[in-house]
PDB file of C-alpha atoms in Angstrom:
ATOM      1  CA  MET A  54      88.914 108.480  71.013  1.00 60.00           C
ATOM      2  CA  CYS A  55      91.885 110.538  71.374  1.00 81.00           C
ATOM      3  CA  GLY A  56      93.877 111.904  74.430  1.00 89.00           C
ATOM      4  CA  ILE A  57      95.036 115.373  74.886  1.00 94.00           C
ATOM      5  CA  VAL A  58      97.657 116.993  77.648  1.00 96.00           C
ATOM      6  CA  GLY A  59      99.074 120.340  77.907  1.00 98.00           C
ATOM      7  CA  TYR A  60     101.256 121.544  80.477  1.00 98.00           C
ATOM      8  CA  ILE A  61     102.344 125.113  81.658  1.00 98.00           C
ATOM      9  CA  GLY A  62     104.610 125.471  84.919  1.00 97.00           C
ATOM     10  CA  LYS A  63     108.051 124.598  86.410  1.00 94.00           C
ATOM     11  CA  LYS A  64     108.821 121.123  85.209  1.00 95.00           C
ATOM     12  CA  ASN A  65     110.064 119.876  81.840  1.00 96.00           C
ATOM     13  CA  ALA A  66     106.823 120.395  79.932  1.00 97.00           C
ATOM     14  CA  VAL A  67     107.686 117.723  77.346  1.00 95.00           C
ATOM     15  CA  GLY A  68     108.494 114.867  79.664  1.00 94.00           C
ATOM     16  CA  THR A  69     105.235 115.695  81.818  1.00 95.00           C
ATOM     17  CA  VAL A  70     102.650 115.651  78.753  1.00 94.00           C
ATOM     18  CA  LEU A  71     104.566 112.511  77.680  1.00 92.00           C
ATOM     19  CA  LYS A  72     104.540 110.694  80.741  1.00 92.00           C
ATOM     20  CA  ASN A  73     100.688 111.528  81.505  1.00 92.00           C
ATOM     21  CA  LEU A  74      99.781 110.998  77.410  1.00 90.00           C
ATOM     22  CA  LYS A  75     100.440 107.355  77.828  1.00 87.00           C
ATOM     23  CA  LEU A  76      98.024 106.837  80.639  1.00 84.00           C
ATOM     24  CA  LEU A  77      95.334 108.438  77.613  1.00 81.00           C
ATOM     25  CA  GLU A  78      96.948 106.001  74.974  1.00 73.00           C
ATOM     26  CA  TYR A  79      93.739 103.419  75.334  1.00 65.00           C
ATOM     27  CA  ARG A  80      91.813 106.275  73.541  1.00 57.00           C
ATOM     28  CA  GLY A  81      93.736 105.527  70.676  1.00 55.00           C
ATOM     29  CA  TYR A  82      97.404 105.315  69.379  1.00 69.00           C
ATOM     30  CA  ASP A  83      97.590 105.166  65.609  1.00 80.00           C
ATOM     31  CA  SER A  84      99.783 108.233  65.769  1.00 85.00           C
ATOM     32  CA  ALA A  85     100.932 110.802  68.376  1.00 89.00           C
ATOM     33  CA  GLY A  86     102.756 114.173  68.651  1.00 92.00           C
ATOM     34  CA  VAL A  87     104.193 116.857  70.818  1.00 95.00           C
ATOM     35  CA  ALA A  88     104.807 120.660  70.401  1.00 96.00           C
ATOM     36  CA  ALA A  89     106.572 122.386  72.795  1.00 97.00           C
ATOM     37  CA  ILE A  90     108.677 125.993  73.286  1.00 96.00           C
ATOM     38  CA  ASP A  91     112.007 125.231  74.016  1.00 94.00           C
ATOM     39  CA  GLU A  92     114.594 127.453  75.945  1.00 90.00           C
ATOM     40  CA  PHE A  93     115.336 129.734  73.181  1.00 91.00           C
ATOM     41  CA  GLY A  94     111.840 130.735  72.078  1.00 93.00           C
ATOM     42  CA  GLY A  95     111.720 128.090  69.391  1.00 94.00           C
ATOM     43  CA  VAL A  96     108.953 125.481  68.618  1.00 95.00           C
ATOM     44  CA  TYR A  97     109.962 121.744  69.337  1.00 95.00           C
ATOM     45  CA  LEU A  98     107.766 119.276  67.298  1.00 94.00           C
ATOM     46  CA  LYS A  99     107.960 115.958  67.208  1.00 94.00           C
ATOM     47  CA  LYS A 100     105.110 113.257  65.526  1.00 90.00           C
ATOM     48  CA  ALA A 101     105.249 109.487  65.251  1.00 88.00           C
ATOM     49  CA  ALA A 102     102.771 107.023  63.361  1.00 84.00           C
ATOM     50  CA  GLY A 103     101.739 103.957  66.188  1.00 80.00           C
ATOM     51  CA  ARG A 104     102.418 104.281  69.896  1.00 82.00           C
ATOM     52  CA  ILE A 105     103.763 106.802  72.068  1.00 84.00           C
ATOM     53  CA  SER A 106     106.765 104.707  72.443  1.00 82.00           C
ATOM     54  CA  SER A 107     107.612 105.188  68.837  1.00 83.00           C
ATOM     55  CA  LEU A 108     107.267 109.330  69.197  1.00 86.00           C
ATOM     56  CA  GLU A 109     109.763 108.839  71.961  1.00 86.00           C
ATOM     57  CA  LYS A 110     112.304 106.616  69.810  1.00 86.00           C
ATOM     58  CA  LYS A 111     112.283 110.084  67.657  1.00 86.00           C
ATOM     59  CA  MET A 112     113.518 111.951  70.755  1.00 85.00           C
ATOM     60  CA  ARG A 113     117.015 111.754  71.641  1.00 77.00           C
ATOM     61  CA  LYS A 114     116.035 114.089  74.946  1.00 84.00           C
ATOM     62  CA  TYR A 115     113.438 116.230  75.867  1.00 88.00           C
ATOM     63  CA  PRO A 116     114.388 119.923  75.240  1.00 89.00           C
ATOM     64  CA  LYS A 117     114.114 122.360  78.130  1.00 93.00           C
ATOM     65  CA  SER A 118     110.577 123.671  77.773  1.00 95.00           C
ATOM     66  CA  ASN A 119     107.965 125.305  80.346  1.00 97.00           C
ATOM     67  CA  LEU A 120     105.160 124.768  77.923  1.00 98.00           C
ATOM     68  CA  ALA A 121     103.903 121.941  75.780  1.00 98.00           C
ATOM     69  CA  ILE A 122     100.881 120.190  74.401  1.00 98.00           C
ATOM     70  CA  ALA A 123     100.866 116.276  73.497  1.00 95.00           C
ATOM     71  CA  HIS A 124      97.982 114.152  71.624  1.00 92.00           C
ATOM     72  CA  THR A 125      97.558 110.679  70.866  1.00 89.00           C
ATOM     73  CA  ARG A 126      94.669 109.749  68.291  1.00 77.00           C
ATOM     74  CA  TRP A 127      92.379 107.525  66.433  1.00 68.00           C
ATOM     75  CA  ALA A 128      92.005 108.645  63.021  1.00 57.00           C
ATOM     76  CA  THR A 129      88.860 109.977  62.139  1.00 54.00           C
ATOM     77  CA  HIS A 130      89.957 111.970  59.166  1.00 49.00           C
ATOM     78  CA  GLY A 131      92.516 110.913  56.854  1.00 50.00           C
ATOM     79  CA  GLU A 132      94.729 107.878  56.744  1.00 58.00           C
ATOM     80  CA  PRO A 133      96.829 107.292  59.943  1.00 62.00           C
ATOM     81  CA  SER A 134     100.219 108.604  59.059  1.00 73.00           C
ATOM     82  CA  VAL A 135     102.692 111.380  60.623  1.00 77.00           C
ATOM     83  CA  LEU A 136     101.116 114.028  58.341  1.00 75.00           C
ATOM     84  CA  ILE A 137      97.808 113.808  60.094  1.00 78.00           C
ATOM     85  CA  ALA A 138      99.119 113.553  63.830  1.00 85.00           C
ATOM     86  CA  HIS A 139      98.643 116.076  66.016  1.00 88.00           C
ATOM     87  CA  PRO A 140      99.653 118.700  66.973  1.00 94.00           C
ATOM     88  CA  HIS A 141      98.651 120.851  63.837  1.00 93.00           C
ATOM     89  CA  PHE A 142      99.894 124.550  63.051  1.00 93.00           C
ATOM     90  CA  ASP A 143      99.333 127.389  60.516  1.00 94.00           C
ATOM     91  CA  CYS A 144     101.246 128.657  57.540  1.00 93.00           C
ATOM     92  CA  LYS A 145     103.673 130.701  59.770  1.00 93.00           C
ATOM     93  CA  GLU A 146     104.211 127.591  61.847  1.00 93.00           C
ATOM     94  CA  LYS A 147     103.542 129.787  65.060  1.00 96.00           C
ATOM     95  CA  ILE A 148     100.209 128.451  65.965  1.00 97.00           C
ATOM     96  CA  TYR A 149     100.002 124.722  67.190  1.00 98.00           C
ATOM     97  CA  VAL A 150      96.532 122.893  67.921  1.00 97.00           C
ATOM     98  CA  ALA A 151      95.850 119.417  69.507  1.00 96.00           C
ATOM     99  CA  HIS A 152      91.889 118.549  69.118  1.00 93.00           C
ATOM    100  CA  ASN A 153      89.630 116.124  69.892  1.00 90.00           C
ATOM    101  CA  GLY A 154      86.120 116.122  68.365  1.00 88.00           C
ATOM    102  CA  ILE A 155      84.609 116.603  65.066  1.00 85.00           C
ATOM    103  CA  ILE A 156      84.323 119.714  62.904  1.00 90.00           C
ATOM    104  CA  GLU A 157      81.208 118.946  61.070  1.00 88.00           C
ATOM    105  CA  ASN A 158      81.638 122.219  58.899  1.00 91.00           C
ATOM    106  CA  TYR A 159      85.387 121.132  58.087  1.00 87.00           C
ATOM    107  CA  GLU A 160      84.922 121.131  54.090  1.00 90.00           C
ATOM    108  CA  THR A 161      83.483 124.406  54.033  1.00 93.00           C
ATOM    109  CA  LEU A 162      85.850 126.175  56.324  1.00 94.00           C
ATOM    110  CA  LYS A 163      88.714 124.495  54.448  1.00 93.00           C
ATOM    111  CA  SER A 164      87.391 125.610  51.217  1.00 93.00           C
ATOM    112  CA  ALA A 165      87.450 129.316  52.304  1.00 94.00           C
ATOM    113  CA  LEU A 166      90.799 129.146  53.765  1.00 94.00           C
ATOM    114  CA  LEU A 167      92.212 127.737  50.587  1.00 93.00           C
ATOM    115  CA  ALA A 168      90.368 130.537  48.742  1.00 96.00           C
ATOM    116  CA  GLU A 169      92.033 133.088  51.005  1.00 94.00           C
ATOM    117  CA  GLY A 170      95.544 131.556  50.140  1.00 94.00           C
ATOM    118  CA  HIS A 171      95.890 129.599  53.183  1.00 95.00           C
ATOM    119  CA  GLU A 172      98.427 126.176  52.709  1.00 91.00           C
ATOM    120  CA  ILE A 173      96.638 123.111  53.858  1.00 90.00           C
ATOM    121  CA  SER A 174      98.675 120.146  53.880  1.00 84.00           C
ATOM    122  CA  SER A 175      96.729 117.391  55.619  1.00 83.00           C
ATOM    123  CA  ALA A 176      93.089 115.918  55.233  1.00 78.00           C
ATOM    124  CA  THR A 177      92.174 116.224  59.161  1.00 83.00           C
ATOM    125  CA  ASP A 178      89.816 118.748  60.065  1.00 85.00           C
ATOM    126  CA  THR A 179      92.157 119.887  63.169  1.00 89.00           C
ATOM    127  CA  GLU A 180      94.268 121.613  60.733  1.00 91.00           C
ATOM    128  CA  VAL A 181      91.885 123.761  59.751  1.00 95.00           C
ATOM    129  CA  LEU A 182      91.327 125.219  63.622  1.00 96.00           C
ATOM    130  CA  ALA A 183      94.864 126.139  63.239  1.00 96.00           C
ATOM    131  CA  HIS A 184      94.806 128.116  59.861  1.00 96.00           C
ATOM    132  CA  LEU A 185      91.342 129.903  61.420  1.00 97.00           C
ATOM    133  CA  ILE A 186      93.099 130.987  64.554  1.00 98.00           C
ATOM    134  CA  GLU A 187      95.910 132.639  62.389  1.00 97.00           C
ATOM    135  CA  ARG A 188      93.341 134.249  60.042  1.00 97.00           C
ATOM    136  CA  GLU A 189      91.639 135.940  63.235  1.00 97.00           C
ATOM    137  CA  PHE A 190      95.439 137.420  63.815  1.00 97.00           C
ATOM    138  CA  SER A 191      95.315 138.576  60.567  1.00 95.00           C
ATOM    139  CA  LEU A 192      91.798 140.156  61.050  1.00 96.00           C
ATOM    140  CA  GLY A 193      93.169 142.309  64.030  1.00 95.00           C
ATOM    141  CA  ALA A 194      93.295 139.759  67.159  1.00 96.00           C
ATOM    142  CA  SER A 195      95.807 141.260  69.693  1.00 95.00           C
ATOM    143  CA  ASN A 196      96.585 137.918  71.458  1.00 97.00           C
ATOM    144  CA  LEU A 197      96.001 134.237  71.690  1.00 98.00           C
ATOM    145  CA  GLU A 198      93.100 134.432  73.774  1.00 97.00           C
ATOM    146  CA  ASP A 199      91.077 136.834  71.265  1.00 97.00           C
ATOM    147  CA  ALA A 200      92.288 134.871  68.195  1.00 98.00           C
ATOM    148  CA  VAL A 201      90.975 131.509  69.708  1.00 98.00           C
ATOM    149  CA  LYS A 202      87.737 132.898  71.064  1.00 97.00           C
ATOM    150  CA  TYR A 203      87.007 134.721  67.501  1.00 97.00           C
ATOM    151  CA  ALA A 204      88.097 131.629  65.385  1.00 97.00           C
ATOM    152  CA  LEU A 205      85.905 129.023  67.122  1.00 97.00           C
ATOM    153  CA  LYS A 206      82.679 131.175  66.319  1.00 96.00           C
ATOM    154  CA  HIS A 207      82.747 129.979  63.080  1.00 96.00           C
ATOM    155  CA  VAL A 208      83.010 126.211  64.369  1.00 95.00           C
ATOM    156  CA  THR A 209      80.231 123.872  64.105  1.00 92.00           C
ATOM    157  CA  GLY A 210      80.924 120.508  65.697  1.00 90.00           C
ATOM    158  CA  THR A 211      82.685 119.170  68.909  1.00 90.00           C
ATOM    159  CA  PHE A 212      86.100 120.007  70.119  1.00 93.00           C
ATOM    160  CA  GLY A 213      88.287 119.660  73.265  1.00 94.00           C
ATOM    161  CA  LEU A 214      91.320 121.454  72.455  1.00 96.00           C
ATOM    162  CA  ALA A 215      94.771 122.612  73.506  1.00 98.00           C
ATOM    163  CA  VAL A 216      96.629 125.682  71.875  1.00 98.00           C
ATOM    164  CA  LEU A 217      99.715 127.421  72.253  1.00 98.00           C
ATOM    165  CA  SER A 218     101.693 130.039  70.440  1.00 98.00           C
ATOM    166  CA  LYS A 219     105.385 130.750  69.379  1.00 97.00           C
ATOM    167  CA  ASP A 220     104.737 134.606  69.883  1.00 97.00           C
ATOM    168  CA  GLU A 221     103.264 134.101  73.638  1.00 97.00           C
ATOM    169  CA  PRO A 222     105.450 131.409  75.021  1.00 96.00           C
ATOM    170  CA  GLY A 223     103.763 131.755  78.234  1.00 96.00           C
ATOM    171  CA  VAL A 224     100.114 131.171  77.673  1.00 98.00           C
ATOM    172  CA  LEU A 225      98.216 127.969  77.051  1.00 98.00           C
ATOM    173  CA  VAL A 226      94.873 128.256  75.832  1.00 98.00           C
ATOM    174  CA  GLY A 227      91.947 125.672  76.175  1.00 98.00           C
ATOM    175  CA  ALA A 228      88.707 124.997  75.229  1.00 98.00           C
ATOM    176  CA  ARG A 229      85.400 122.588  74.772  1.00 96.00           C
ATOM    177  CA  ARG A 230      82.342 121.605  73.362  1.00 94.00           C
ATOM    178  CA  GLY A 231      80.873 118.245  73.298  1.00 89.00           C
ATOM    179  CA  SER A 232      84.552 116.784  74.315  1.00 89.00           C
ATOM    180  CA  PRO A 233      85.941 116.624  77.960  1.00 90.00           C
ATOM    181  CA  LEU A 234      88.654 118.937  79.121  1.00 95.00           C
ATOM    182  CA  ILE A 235      89.753 119.205  82.602  1.00 96.00           C
ATOM    183  CA  ILE A 236      92.311 121.825  84.363  1.00 98.00           C
ATOM    184  CA  GLY A 237      94.856 120.389  87.069  1.00 97.00           C
ATOM    185  CA  VAL A 238      95.439 123.136  89.364  1.00 98.00           C
ATOM    186  CA  GLY A 239      99.121 122.672  91.176  1.00 96.00           C
ATOM    187  CA  ARG A 240     101.497 125.353  92.680  1.00 95.00           C
ATOM    188  CA  GLY A 241     102.803 127.475  90.010  1.00 96.00           C
ATOM    189  CA  GLU A 242     101.701 125.106  87.300  1.00 98.00           C
ATOM    190  CA  TYR A 243      98.586 123.817  85.413  1.00 98.00           C
ATOM    191  CA  ILE A 244      98.104 120.505  83.498  1.00 98.00           C
ATOM    192  CA  LEU A 245      95.192 120.376  80.765  1.00 97.00           C
ATOM    193  CA  ALA A 246      93.985 116.980  80.067  1.00 96.00           C
ATOM    194  CA  SER A 247      90.812 115.355  78.432  1.00 93.00           C
ATOM    195  CA  ASP A 248      90.687 112.776  81.255  1.00 90.00           C
ATOM    196  CA  PRO A 249      91.619 112.935  84.982  1.00 90.00           C
ATOM    197  CA  SER A 250      93.705 110.034  84.537  1.00 87.00           C
ATOM    198  CA  ALA A 251      96.352 112.461  83.196  1.00 91.00           C
ATOM    199  CA  ILE A 252      96.057 114.525  85.600  1.00 94.00           C
ATOM    200  CA  VAL A 253      95.934 112.840  88.985  1.00 90.00           C
ATOM    201  CA  GLY A 254      99.671 112.358  88.922  1.00 90.00           C
ATOM    202  CA  GLU A 255     100.764 116.003  89.077  1.00 93.00           C
ATOM    203  CA  THR A 256      97.739 117.213  91.480  1.00 95.00           C
ATOM    204  CA  LYS A 257      94.246 116.160  92.811  1.00 94.00           C
ATOM    205  CA  LYS A 258      92.796 119.528  92.334  1.00 97.00           C
ATOM    206  CA  VAL A 259      90.831 120.014  88.991  1.00 97.00           C
ATOM    207  CA  ILE A 260      88.262 122.314  87.554  1.00 97.00           C
ATOM    208  CA  TYR A 261      85.724 120.795  85.114  1.00 96.00           C
ATOM    209  CA  LEU A 262      85.322 122.874  81.715  1.00 96.00           C
ATOM    210  CA  ASN A 263      81.809 123.091  81.094  1.00 94.00           C
ATOM    211  CA  ASP A 264      80.490 122.956  77.257  1.00 93.00           C
ATOM    212  CA  ASP A 265      81.317 126.379  75.294  1.00 95.00           C
ATOM    213  CA  GLU A 266      83.735 127.357  77.800  1.00 97.00           C
ATOM    214  CA  MET A 267      87.496 128.720  77.547  1.00 98.00           C
ATOM    215  CA  VAL A 268      90.539 128.931  79.499  1.00 98.00           C
ATOM    216  CA  VAL A 269      93.634 130.826  79.401  1.00 98.00           C
ATOM    217  CA  LEU A 270      96.681 129.574  81.403  1.00 98.00           C
ATOM    218  CA  THR A 271      99.573 131.263  82.615  1.00 97.00           C
ATOM    219  CA  PRO A 272     101.806 129.408  85.443  1.00 96.00           C
ATOM    220  CA  LYS A 273     100.332 131.443  88.405  1.00 93.00           C
ATOM    221  CA  LYS A 274      96.839 132.498  86.556  1.00 96.00           C
ATOM    222  CA  ARG A 275      94.057 131.058  84.990  1.00 97.00           C
ATOM    223  CA  LYS A 276      91.031 133.047  83.316  1.00 97.00           C
ATOM    224  CA  ILE A 277      87.897 130.920  82.233  1.00 98.00           C
ATOM    225  CA  LEU A 278      85.218 132.324  79.976  1.00 96.00           C
ATOM    226  CA  ASN A 279      82.030 131.733  78.260  1.00 96.00           C
ATOM    227  CA  LEU A 280      82.605 131.573  74.343  1.00 95.00           C
ATOM    228  CA  LEU A 281      78.575 132.052  73.769  1.00 92.00           C
ATOM    229  CA  ASN A 282      77.911 135.225  75.792  1.00 90.00           C
ATOM    230  CA  GLY A 283      81.403 136.250  76.801  1.00 89.00           C
ATOM    231  CA  ALA A 284      80.737 136.072  80.461  1.00 89.00           C
ATOM    232  CA  GLY A 285      84.343 136.072  82.359  1.00 87.00           C
ATOM    233  CA  SER A 286      86.127 137.866  79.589  1.00 86.00           C
ATOM    234  CA  LYS A 287      87.547 140.596  81.920  1.00 85.00           C
ATOM    235  CA  ASN A 288      87.888 139.064  84.976  1.00 87.00           C
ATOM    236  CA  GLY A 289      87.046 135.247  84.473  1.00 92.00           C
ATOM    237  CA  LEU A 290      84.440 132.903  85.568  1.00 94.00           C
ATOM    238  CA  ARG A 291      84.342 131.397  89.359  1.00 94.00           C
ATOM    239  CA  LYS A 292      84.626 127.793  89.293  1.00 95.00           C
ATOM    240  CA  THR A 293      84.820 125.073  91.859  1.00 95.00           C
ATOM    241  CA  VAL A 294      87.948 123.337  92.266  1.00 96.00           C
ATOM    242  CA  HIS A 295      87.188 119.631  93.038  1.00 95.00           C
ATOM    243  CA  THR A 296      89.629 117.126  94.813  1.00 93.00           C
ATOM    244  CA  LEU A 297      90.194 113.935  93.091  1.00 88.00           C
ATOM    245  CA  GLU A 298      89.592 111.226  95.768  1.00 80.00           C
ATOM    246  CA  TRP A 299      91.730 108.477  93.819  1.00 72.00           C
ATOM    247  CA  THR A 300      95.079 107.660  92.968  1.00 71.00           C
ATOM    248  CA  ILE A 301      97.182 107.329  90.091  1.00 68.00           C
ATOM    249  CA  GLU A 302      96.834 103.415  90.512  1.00 66.00           C
ATOM    250  CA  ASP A 303      92.842 103.847  90.652  1.00 65.00           C
ATOM    251  CA  SER A 304      92.988 106.285  87.910  1.00 64.00           C
ATOM    252  CA  GLN A 305      92.537 103.535  85.093  1.00 67.00           C
ATOM    253  CA  LYS A 306      89.448 102.536  86.818  1.00 69.00           C
ATOM    254  CA  GLY A 307      87.947 106.118  87.122  1.00 67.00           C
ATOM    255  CA  GLY A 308      87.277 105.379  91.072  1.00 71.00           C
ATOM    256  CA  PHE A 309      85.347 102.397  90.429  1.00 80.00           C
ATOM    257  CA  PRO A 310      86.175  99.160  92.312  1.00 81.00           C
ATOM    258  CA  HIS A 311      86.910  97.191  89.228  1.00 79.00           C
ATOM    259  CA  PHE A 312      86.599  97.737  85.320  1.00 75.00           C
ATOM    260  CA  MET A 313      83.614  95.988  84.840  1.00 84.00           C
ATOM    261  CA  ALA A 314      81.576  98.446  87.014  1.00 86.00           C
ATOM    262  CA  LYS A 315      83.402 101.114  85.239  1.00 80.00           C
ATOM    263  CA  GLU A 316      82.285  99.811  81.863  1.00 81.00           C
ATOM    264  CA  ILE A 317      78.820  99.673  83.088  1.00 89.00           C
ATOM    265  CA  PHE A 318      78.342 102.722  84.315  1.00 88.00           C
ATOM    266  CA  GLU A 319      80.154 104.555  81.564  1.00 80.00           C
ATOM    267  CA  ALA A 320      78.121 103.068  78.900  1.00 85.00           C
ATOM    268  CA  PRO A 321      75.560 106.178  78.697  1.00 87.00           C
ATOM    269  CA  GLN A 322      78.549 108.567  78.216  1.00 77.00           C
ATOM    270  CA  VAL A 323      80.322 106.282  75.549  1.00 74.00           C
ATOM    271  CA  ILE A 324      77.360 105.919  73.520  1.00 80.00           C
ATOM    272  CA  ALA A 325      76.828 109.864  73.730  1.00 76.00           C
ATOM    273  CA  ASN A 326      80.417 110.113  72.748  1.00 68.00           C
ATOM    274  CA  ALA A 327      80.331 108.044  69.899  1.00 70.00           C
ATOM    275  CA  PHE A 328      77.103 110.066  68.654  1.00 73.00           C
ATOM    276  CA  ARG A 329      78.724 113.645  68.694  1.00 66.00           C
ATOM    277  CA  GLY A 330      79.532 115.080  65.624  1.00 64.00           C
ATOM    278  CA  ARG A 331      78.470 111.657  63.534  1.00 72.00           C
ATOM    279  CA  ILE A 332      74.824 112.151  63.903  1.00 77.00           C
ATOM    280  CA  LEU A 333      73.744 115.333  61.509  1.00 73.00           C
ATOM    281  CA  ALA A 334      70.020 115.229  62.645  1.00 74.00           C
ATOM    282  CA  GLU A 335      69.279 118.588  60.610  1.00 75.00           C
ATOM    283  CA  LYS A 336      70.415 116.816  57.526  1.00 77.00           C
ATOM    284  CA  GLY A 337      69.126 113.342  58.333  1.00 80.00           C
ATOM    285  CA  GLU A 338      72.612 112.061  58.222  1.00 77.00           C
ATOM    286  CA  VAL A 339      75.179 109.643  59.827  1.00 77.00           C
ATOM    287  CA  ARG A 340      79.055 110.649  59.123  1.00 71.00           C
ATOM    288  CA  LEU A 341      81.617 108.117  60.217  1.00 68.00           C
ATOM    289  CA  GLY A 342      85.145 110.105  59.304  1.00 61.00           C
ATOM    290  CA  GLY A 343      86.985 106.492  59.523  1.00 60.00           C
ATOM    291  CA  LEU A 344      84.779 104.788  57.136  1.00 66.00           C
ATOM    292  CA  ASP A 345      84.696 107.547  54.952  1.00 64.00           C
ATOM    293  CA  SER A 346      88.557 107.927  54.524  1.00 61.00           C
ATOM    294  CA  ALA A 347      88.597 104.099  53.760  1.00 68.00           C
ATOM    295  CA  LYS A 348      85.807 103.830  51.358  1.00 72.00           C
ATOM    296  CA  LYS A 349      87.734 102.660  48.267  1.00 76.00           C
ATOM    297  CA  ARG A 350      89.366  99.709  50.548  1.00 77.00           C
ATOM    298  CA  LEU A 351      85.872  98.851  51.763  1.00 76.00           C
ATOM    299  CA  SER A 352      84.376  98.936  48.310  1.00 79.00           C
ATOM    300  CA  GLU A 353      87.406  96.482  47.094  1.00 84.00           C
ATOM    301  CA  ALA A 354      86.856  93.920  50.228  1.00 84.00           C
ATOM    302  CA  GLY A 355      85.489  90.673  49.608  1.00 86.00           C
ATOM    303  CA  ARG A 356      85.263  89.716  53.353  1.00 89.00           C
ATOM    304  CA  VAL A 357      85.274  91.278  56.838  1.00 88.00           C
ATOM    305  CA  ILE A 358      86.702  89.291  59.775  1.00 92.00           C
ATOM    306  CA  ILE A 359      85.987  91.110  63.197  1.00 93.00           C
ATOM    307  CA  ALA A 360      88.297  89.281  65.986  1.00 93.00           C
ATOM    308  CA  ALA A 361      86.981  90.041  69.429  1.00 91.00           C
ATOM    309  CA  CYS A 362      86.598  88.497  73.003  1.00 90.00           C
ATOM    310  CA  GLY A 363      84.084  89.257  75.964  1.00 87.00           C
ATOM    311  CA  THR A 364      81.611  91.904  75.577  1.00 85.00           C
ATOM    312  CA  SER A 365      83.347  93.093  72.294  1.00 88.00           C
ATOM    313  CA  TYR A 366      82.447  89.594  70.898  1.00 93.00           C
ATOM    314  CA  PHE A 367      78.689  90.286  71.120  1.00 93.00           C
ATOM    315  CA  ALA A 368      79.401  93.900  69.695  1.00 91.00           C
ATOM    316  CA  GLY A 369      81.082  92.253  66.782  1.00 92.00           C
ATOM    317  CA  LEU A 370      78.255  90.190  66.293  1.00 94.00           C
ATOM    318  CA  VAL A 371      76.102  93.278  65.507  1.00 93.00           C
ATOM    319  CA  GLY A 372      78.606  94.297  63.078  1.00 90.00           C
ATOM    320  CA  LYS A 373      78.208  91.233  61.565  1.00 92.00           C
ATOM    321  CA  TYR A 374      74.662  91.823  61.114  1.00 92.00           C
ATOM    322  CA  PHE A 375      75.076  95.119  59.734  1.00 88.00           C
ATOM    323  CA  PHE A 376      77.720  94.285  57.216  1.00 86.00           C
ATOM    324  CA  GLU A 377      75.716  91.350  56.114  1.00 87.00           C
ATOM    325  CA  GLU A 378      72.266  92.730  56.031  1.00 87.00           C
ATOM    326  CA  LEU A 379      72.719  96.132  55.187  1.00 82.00           C
ATOM    327  CA  GLY A 380      76.410  96.127  53.233  1.00 79.00           C
ATOM    328  CA  HIS A 381      75.823  92.808  51.715  1.00 83.00           C
ATOM    329  CA  LEU A 382      79.407  91.595  52.590  1.00 85.00           C
ATOM    330  CA  PRO A 383      80.357  88.311  54.257  1.00 90.00           C
ATOM    331  CA  ALA A 384      81.460  88.727  57.888  1.00 89.00           C
TER     332      ALA A 384
END
């Protein structure tokens, strides 16, 4: 689980995204990062391993900026570190991407990009997205909208992403497939997030992107289009603007009267999200990126200890069964 927040508008963008990113920290906290276009047109990039508070300690003060994206993550590709923290960038350090989801054909895309001369420095699938977008510019894409749109045609898997470019400091692009992405609609501003709890503190007006939809945002305009059939490419799709009926205090409970009800009703969606990008039905495979990256450590382990309480304790009992019966490892 990871969290994304993007902002374009009148406020200090870095302060805005980090404030709201903290509300998503429950989604993952092994690393965090922020990228912004500063008042001089340069890129401000900071990353840190650990919680968002660790990231803030690296920042003496927030730069003046009206465009920023930020991310907090739980590693699925690669070990937790600053190197794999989002946002990731391309060879020219112009395109920055924050991404939730799993790119199933990551290895194939990475091999092709390396063969073309791209320099990929991390083991995360997200970095490949930045290089794919860069490649589309080299193939003739005239703007960030087209480059992202064409790049995503090569991607198999799930994504919720936010993208900015140093060359287009007034544009924020988002897209989703199998991973939530919501647009917060303000006055002369937009906020993009993977969960409404990161939006409700700024605005209660929201638009929910559907799978295979992309949005192009400027401070005063939005354009939503379909990635599959191109609908909306010229004037944008018409989408309903919904009103969130709960406050920032309610946001952690998602509008439910208490956390127990929230967990019960969210269970089907949580299970579906856990399967996305991990069950490869056509290959008859299950791919767990976090476990794949820890194969050596797991193979050397003599025992597994699962610490939990409440309903997590019962999940731990299931895990104990799998480790002992299938992995022949005491738990």
